[in-house]
C-alpha positions as a Markdown table, in Angstrom:
| # | Residue | x | y | z |
|---|---|---|---|---|
| 1 | Met | 155.0 | 219.0 | 323.8 |
| 2 | Ala | 156.8 | 218.8 | 327.1 |
| 3 | Val | 159.9 | 220.7 | 325.8 |
| 4 | Arg | 157.7 | 223.6 | 324.9 |
| 5 | Trp | 156.0 | 223.6 | 328.3 |
| 6 | Arg | 159.4 | 223.6 | 330.1 |
| 7 | Trp | 160.6 | 226.4 | 327.9 |
| 8 | Ala | 157.6 | 228.6 | 329.0 |
| 9 | Ala | 158.4 | 228.1 | 332.6 |
| 10 | Ala | 162.2 | 228.4 | 332.4 |
| 11 | Gly | 163.5 | 230.6 | 335.3 |
| 12 | Val | 160.1 | 230.9 | 336.9 |
| 13 | Asp | 159.8 | 229.9 | 340.6 |
| 14 | Glu | 157.6 | 226.9 | 341.4 |
| 15 | Thr | 155.6 | 229.0 | 343.8 |
| 16 | Val | 154.7 | 231.3 | 341.0 |
| 17 | Leu | 153.8 | 228.3 | 338.8 |
| 18 | Ala | 151.4 | 227.1 | 341.5 |
| 19 | Thr | 149.7 | 230.5 | 341.9 |
| 20 | Arg | 146.4 | 231.3 | 340.1 |
| 21 | Pro | 146.5 | 234.7 | 338.3 |
| 22 | Ala | 142.8 | 235.1 | 339.3 |
| 23 | Pro | 140.5 | 233.0 | 341.5 |
| 24 | Thr | 138.8 | 231.4 | 338.5 |
| 25 | Val | 141.8 | 230.9 | 336.3 |
| 26 | Trp | 144.0 | 227.9 | 336.7 |
| 27 | Ser | 147.6 | 228.2 | 337.7 |
| 28 | Ala | 150.4 | 226.9 | 335.4 |
| 29 | Ala | 150.7 | 223.7 | 337.5 |
| 30 | Glu | 146.9 | 223.1 | 337.2 |
| 31 | Tyr | 147.0 | 223.6 | 333.4 |
| 32 | Ala | 150.0 | 221.2 | 333.2 |
| 33 | Gly | 148.1 | 218.5 | 335.1 |
| 34 | His | 145.0 | 219.0 | 333.0 |
| 35 | Ala | 146.9 | 218.8 | 329.7 |
| 36 | Ala | 148.5 | 215.5 | 330.8 |
| 37 | Val | 145.0 | 214.1 | 331.7 |
| 38 | Val | 143.6 | 215.1 | 328.3 |
| 39 | Val | 146.5 | 213.6 | 326.3 |
| 40 | Ala | 146.2 | 210.4 | 328.4 |
| 41 | Ser | 142.5 | 210.2 | 327.8 |
| 42 | Leu | 142.8 | 210.8 | 324.0 |
| 43 | Asp | 145.5 | 208.1 | 323.9 |
| 44 | Glu | 143.2 | 205.6 | 325.6 |
| 45 | Leu | 140.4 | 206.6 | 323.2 |
| 46 | Val | 142.7 | 205.9 | 320.1 |
| 47 | Arg | 143.5 | 202.5 | 321.7 |
| 48 | Met | 139.9 | 201.6 | 322.3 |
| 49 | Met | 138.5 | 202.7 | 318.9 |
| 50 | Thr | 141.2 | 200.9 | 316.9 |
| 51 | Thr | 140.9 | 197.6 | 318.9 |
| 52 | Gln | 137.2 | 197.2 | 319.6 |
| 53 | Arg | 133.8 | 198.4 | 318.4 |
| 54 | Leu | 132.5 | 201.4 | 320.3 |
| 55 | Gly | 129.1 | 202.8 | 320.7 |
| 56 | Arg | 128.2 | 206.5 | 321.0 |
| 57 | Leu | 130.3 | 208.1 | 323.7 |
| 58 | Glu | 129.2 | 211.2 | 325.8 |
| 59 | Val | 131.6 | 214.1 | 325.9 |
| 60 | Pro | 132.4 | 215.1 | 329.4 |
| 61 | Ala | 131.5 | 218.7 | 330.3 |
| 62 | Pro | 134.5 | 221.1 | 330.4 |
| 63 | Thr | 136.2 | 221.5 | 333.7 |
| 64 | Asp | 136.6 | 225.1 | 334.8 |
| 65 | Ala | 138.4 | 226.7 | 337.6 |
| 66 | Gly | 136.3 | 227.7 | 340.6 |
| 67 | Ser | 137.0 | 230.1 | 343.4 |
| 68 | Asp | 136.1 | 227.5 | 346.0 |
| 69 | Asp | 138.3 | 224.7 | 344.5 |
| 70 | Ala | 140.4 | 222.6 | 346.9 |
| 71 | Pro | 144.1 | 223.6 | 346.9 |
| 72 | Tyr | 146.1 | 222.0 | 344.1 |
| 73 | Thr | 149.2 | 220.3 | 345.4 |
| 74 | Asn | 150.9 | 218.8 | 342.3 |
| 75 | Ala | 154.0 | 220.6 | 341.0 |
| 76 | Phe | 154.2 | 222.0 | 337.5 |
| 77 | Ala | 157.2 | 219.9 | 336.8 |
| 78 | Ala | 155.5 | 216.7 | 337.8 |
| 79 | Gly | 152.6 | 217.7 | 335.5 |
| 80 | Val | 154.9 | 218.3 | 332.6 |
| 81 | Asp | 156.7 | 214.9 | 333.2 |
| 82 | Leu | 153.3 | 213.2 | 333.0 |
| 83 | Leu | 152.4 | 215.1 | 329.9 |
| 84 | Glu | 155.7 | 214.0 | 328.4 |
| 85 | Glu | 155.0 | 210.3 | 329.3 |
| 86 | His | 151.4 | 210.3 | 327.9 |
| 87 | Ala | 152.5 | 212.2 | 324.7 |
| 88 | Ala | 155.2 | 209.7 | 324.1 |
| 89 | Arg | 152.8 | 206.8 | 324.5 |
| 90 | Leu | 150.3 | 208.4 | 322.1 |
| 91 | Asp | 153.1 | 209.1 | 319.6 |
| 92 | Ala | 154.2 | 205.5 | 319.7 |
| 93 | Arg | 150.6 | 204.3 | 319.4 |
| 94 | Val | 149.8 | 206.3 | 316.3 |
| 95 | Ala | 153.1 | 205.4 | 314.7 |
| 96 | Asp | 151.9 | 201.9 | 314.6 |
| 97 | Leu | 148.5 | 202.6 | 313.0 |
| 98 | Asp | 147.8 | 201.3 | 309.5 |
| 99 | Ala | 145.9 | 203.3 | 306.9 |
| 100 | Ala | 142.5 | 201.7 | 307.9 |
| 101 | Gln | 143.1 | 202.4 | 311.6 |
| 102 | Trp | 143.7 | 206.1 | 310.9 |
| 103 | Leu | 140.2 | 206.2 | 309.3 |
| 104 | Thr | 138.5 | 204.5 | 312.2 |
| 105 | Thr | 135.7 | 206.6 | 313.5 |
| 106 | Val | 133.9 | 207.1 | 316.8 |
| 107 | Glu | 130.8 | 209.1 | 317.7 |
| 108 | Leu | 131.6 | 211.7 | 320.3 |
| 109 | Gly | 128.4 | 213.3 | 321.3 |
| 110 | Asp | 126.9 | 214.7 | 318.2 |
| 111 | Glu | 130.1 | 214.6 | 316.2 |
| 112 | Val | 131.8 | 211.7 | 314.3 |
| 113 | Val | 135.6 | 211.9 | 314.4 |
| 114 | Asp | 138.5 | 209.7 | 313.2 |
| 115 | Ala | 141.8 | 208.8 | 314.8 |
| 116 | Asp | 143.5 | 211.6 | 312.8 |
| 117 | Trp | 141.2 | 214.2 | 314.4 |
| 118 | Ile | 141.8 | 212.8 | 317.8 |
| 119 | Phe | 145.6 | 212.9 | 317.5 |
| 120 | Arg | 145.4 | 216.5 | 316.1 |
| 121 | His | 143.1 | 217.5 | 319.0 |
| 122 | Ala | 145.7 | 216.2 | 321.5 |
| 123 | Val | 148.4 | 218.5 | 319.9 |
| 124 | His | 145.9 | 221.4 | 319.7 |
| 125 | Asp | 144.8 | 221.1 | 323.4 |
| 126 | Ser | 148.4 | 221.1 | 324.6 |
| 127 | Gly | 149.3 | 224.1 | 322.6 |
| 128 | His | 146.2 | 225.9 | 323.5 |
| 129 | His | 146.7 | 225.5 | 327.2 |
| 130 | Leu | 150.3 | 226.5 | 326.9 |
| 131 | Ser | 149.1 | 229.8 | 325.6 |
| 132 | Asp | 146.8 | 230.0 | 328.7 |
| 133 | Val | 149.9 | 229.4 | 330.9 |
| 134 | Ala | 151.8 | 232.2 | 329.2 |
| 135 | Arg | 149.0 | 234.6 | 329.7 |
| 136 | Gly | 148.7 | 233.6 | 333.3 |
| 137 | Leu | 152.4 | 234.0 | 334.0 |
| 138 | His | 152.3 | 237.4 | 332.2 |
| 139 | Ala | 149.4 | 238.5 | 334.5 |
| 140 | Leu | 151.5 | 237.5 | 337.5 |
| 141 | Gly | 154.3 | 239.8 | 336.4 |
| 142 | His | 156.5 | 237.2 | 334.7 |
| 143 | Gly | 157.5 | 236.8 | 331.1 |
| 144 | Ala | 158.2 | 239.3 | 328.4 |
| 145 | Pro | 156.9 | 242.9 | 329.0 |
| 146 | Arg | 154.1 | 244.1 | 326.9 |
| 147 | Ser | 155.1 | 246.1 | 323.9 |
| 148 | Glu | 153.5 | 247.5 | 320.7 |
| 149 | Gly | 155.0 | 247.4 | 317.2 |
| 150 | Gln | 154.1 | 247.4 | 313.5 |
| 151 | Val | 154.0 | 244.8 | 310.7 |
| 152 | Ala | 156.8 | 245.8 | 308.4 |
| 153 | Gly | 156.0 | 243.2 | 305.7 |
| 154 | Leu | 154.2 | 239.9 | 304.7 |
| 155 | Phe | 156.0 | 237.3 | 302.7 |
| 156 | Ala | 155.3 | 233.9 | 301.0 |
| 157 | Ser | 156.9 | 231.7 | 298.4 |
| 158 | Asn | 156.2 | 228.5 | 296.4 |
| 159 | Gly | 159.3 | 227.1 | 298.0 |
| 160 | Gly | 162.7 | 228.4 | 299.2 |
| 161 | Val | 163.9 | 231.9 | 299.9 |
| 162 | Pro | 163.7 | 234.8 | 299.5 |
| 163 | Lys | 160.0 | 234.8 | 300.1 |
| 164 | Leu | 158.2 | 237.5 | 298.1 |
| 165 | Ala | 156.2 | 240.4 | 299.4 |
| 166 | Ile | 152.4 | 239.9 | 299.6 |
| 167 | Glu | 149.6 | 242.5 | 300.3 |
| 168 | Ser | 147.7 | 240.3 | 302.7 |
| 169 | Ala | 148.1 | 236.9 | 304.4 |
| 170 | Asn | 145.5 | 234.3 | 305.4 |
| 171 | Val | 146.9 | 232.1 | 308.1 |
| 172 | Gly | 145.5 | 228.6 | 308.2 |
| 173 | Tyr | 146.3 | 225.4 | 310.0 |
| 174 | Arg | 149.7 | 225.0 | 308.2 |
| 175 | Gly | 150.6 | 228.7 | 307.9 |
| 176 | Val | 150.1 | 231.3 | 305.2 |
| 177 | Asp | 147.9 | 230.1 | 302.3 |
| 178 | Gly | 150.1 | 229.6 | 299.3 |
| 179 | Asp | 153.3 | 229.4 | 301.2 |
| 180 | Arg | 155.4 | 226.2 | 301.2 |
| 181 | Gln | 158.9 | 224.8 | 301.8 |
| 182 | His | 161.0 | 222.8 | 299.2 |
| 183 | Ser | 162.4 | 220.6 | 302.0 |
| 184 | Arg | 160.0 | 219.2 | 304.6 |
| 185 | Glu | 162.5 | 217.3 | 306.6 |
| 186 | His | 163.0 | 220.1 | 309.0 |
| 187 | His | 160.2 | 222.4 | 308.0 |
| 188 | Gly | 156.5 | 222.6 | 307.6 |
| 189 | Arg | 155.2 | 221.0 | 310.9 |
| 190 | Val | 152.1 | 222.5 | 312.4 |
| 191 | Trp | 154.0 | 224.1 | 315.2 |
| 192 | Gln | 156.3 | 225.7 | 312.6 |
| 193 | Ala | 153.4 | 227.1 | 310.6 |
| 194 | Leu | 154.3 | 230.8 | 310.8 |
| 195 | Cys | 157.8 | 232.4 | 310.8 |
| 196 | Val | 158.1 | 235.8 | 312.4 |
| 197 | Trp | 161.3 | 237.9 | 312.5 |
| 198 | Ser | 162.3 | 241.4 | 313.4 |
| 199 | Ala | 162.8 | 244.1 | 310.8 |
| 200 | Asp | 165.0 | 246.0 | 313.3 |
| 201 | Val | 167.4 | 243.0 | 313.5 |
| 202 | Val | 167.5 | 243.0 | 309.7 |
| 203 | Asp | 168.3 | 246.7 | 309.8 |
| 204 | Arg | 171.3 | 246.1 | 312.1 |
| 205 | Leu | 172.6 | 243.4 | 309.9 |
| 206 | Gln | 172.4 | 245.7 | 306.9 |
| 207 | Ala | 174.3 | 248.3 | 308.8 |
| 208 | Glu | 177.0 | 245.7 | 309.4 |
| 209 | Gly | 177.3 | 245.2 | 305.6 |
| 210 | His | 175.2 | 242.0 | 305.3 |
| 211 | Pro | 173.3 | 241.7 | 302.0 |
| 212 | Val | 170.0 | 240.9 | 303.6 |
| 213 | Ala | 166.4 | 242.3 | 303.5 |
| 214 | Ile | 163.2 | 241.5 | 305.1 |
| 215 | Gly | 161.8 | 238.3 | 303.7 |
| 216 | Asn | 165.2 | 236.9 | 302.8 |
| 217 | Ala | 165.4 | 234.6 | 305.7 |
| 218 | Gly | 162.1 | 232.9 | 305.1 |
| 219 | Glu | 160.0 | 235.0 | 307.4 |
| 220 | Asn | 156.3 | 235.3 | 306.7 |
| 221 | Val | 155.8 | 238.3 | 309.0 |
| 222 | Ser | 158.3 | 241.0 | 309.6 |
| 223 | Ile | 157.7 | 243.2 | 312.7 |
| 224 | Ala | 159.3 | 246.4 | 313.8 |
| 225 | Gly | 159.4 | 248.3 | 317.1 |
| 226 | Ile | 159.4 | 245.3 | 319.4 |
| 227 | Asp | 162.6 | 244.4 | 321.4 |
| 228 | Trp | 163.5 | 241.1 | 319.7 |
| 229 | Ser | 165.3 | 239.8 | 322.8 |
């Protein structure tokens, strides 16, 4: 988690990371602090539900940015350091769960969830707010410039490359439906669910004499007209 957050802020001044893109939109630093708190809270929930009997728990109301909020003083880097610490503790905790503990449930408001759901939610929340950070930095004039391109092709395979052209793609939790990898040691994680590559880069490689075509490198979506750098 923390590695991806640091990538998003690479080269961006800390004053920008502390600036709200709008009065009611959190700064990157505020999002980092919030993400750290969420992961810490979910880690504690997993600990409690797998070591003691819990009754129904109320879900706290969402916290939103307000134009009259007190100034936020914690740095983005400090928030990401905390996120890394809490994520590592959660990772270590779930690594020790046995099969029965993974199926342990707790009633959160009107919903019953298990440890697996909570762990997935921690990953989802961190990724979701990382997207919020990227949008906020873009609104402040940082990040890649806006551009428009076209989808040059969609591809999937039952394992291995080249992937074969398909007419349409339904993207789910683990990527394109019907697409899989032969080897899962370095592939197939949730944050590797979709592979996108540039048809323009493939065109340049073909011009250099390389025997490559779109879909050959394992991409699911080939795009054209966008500066790949």
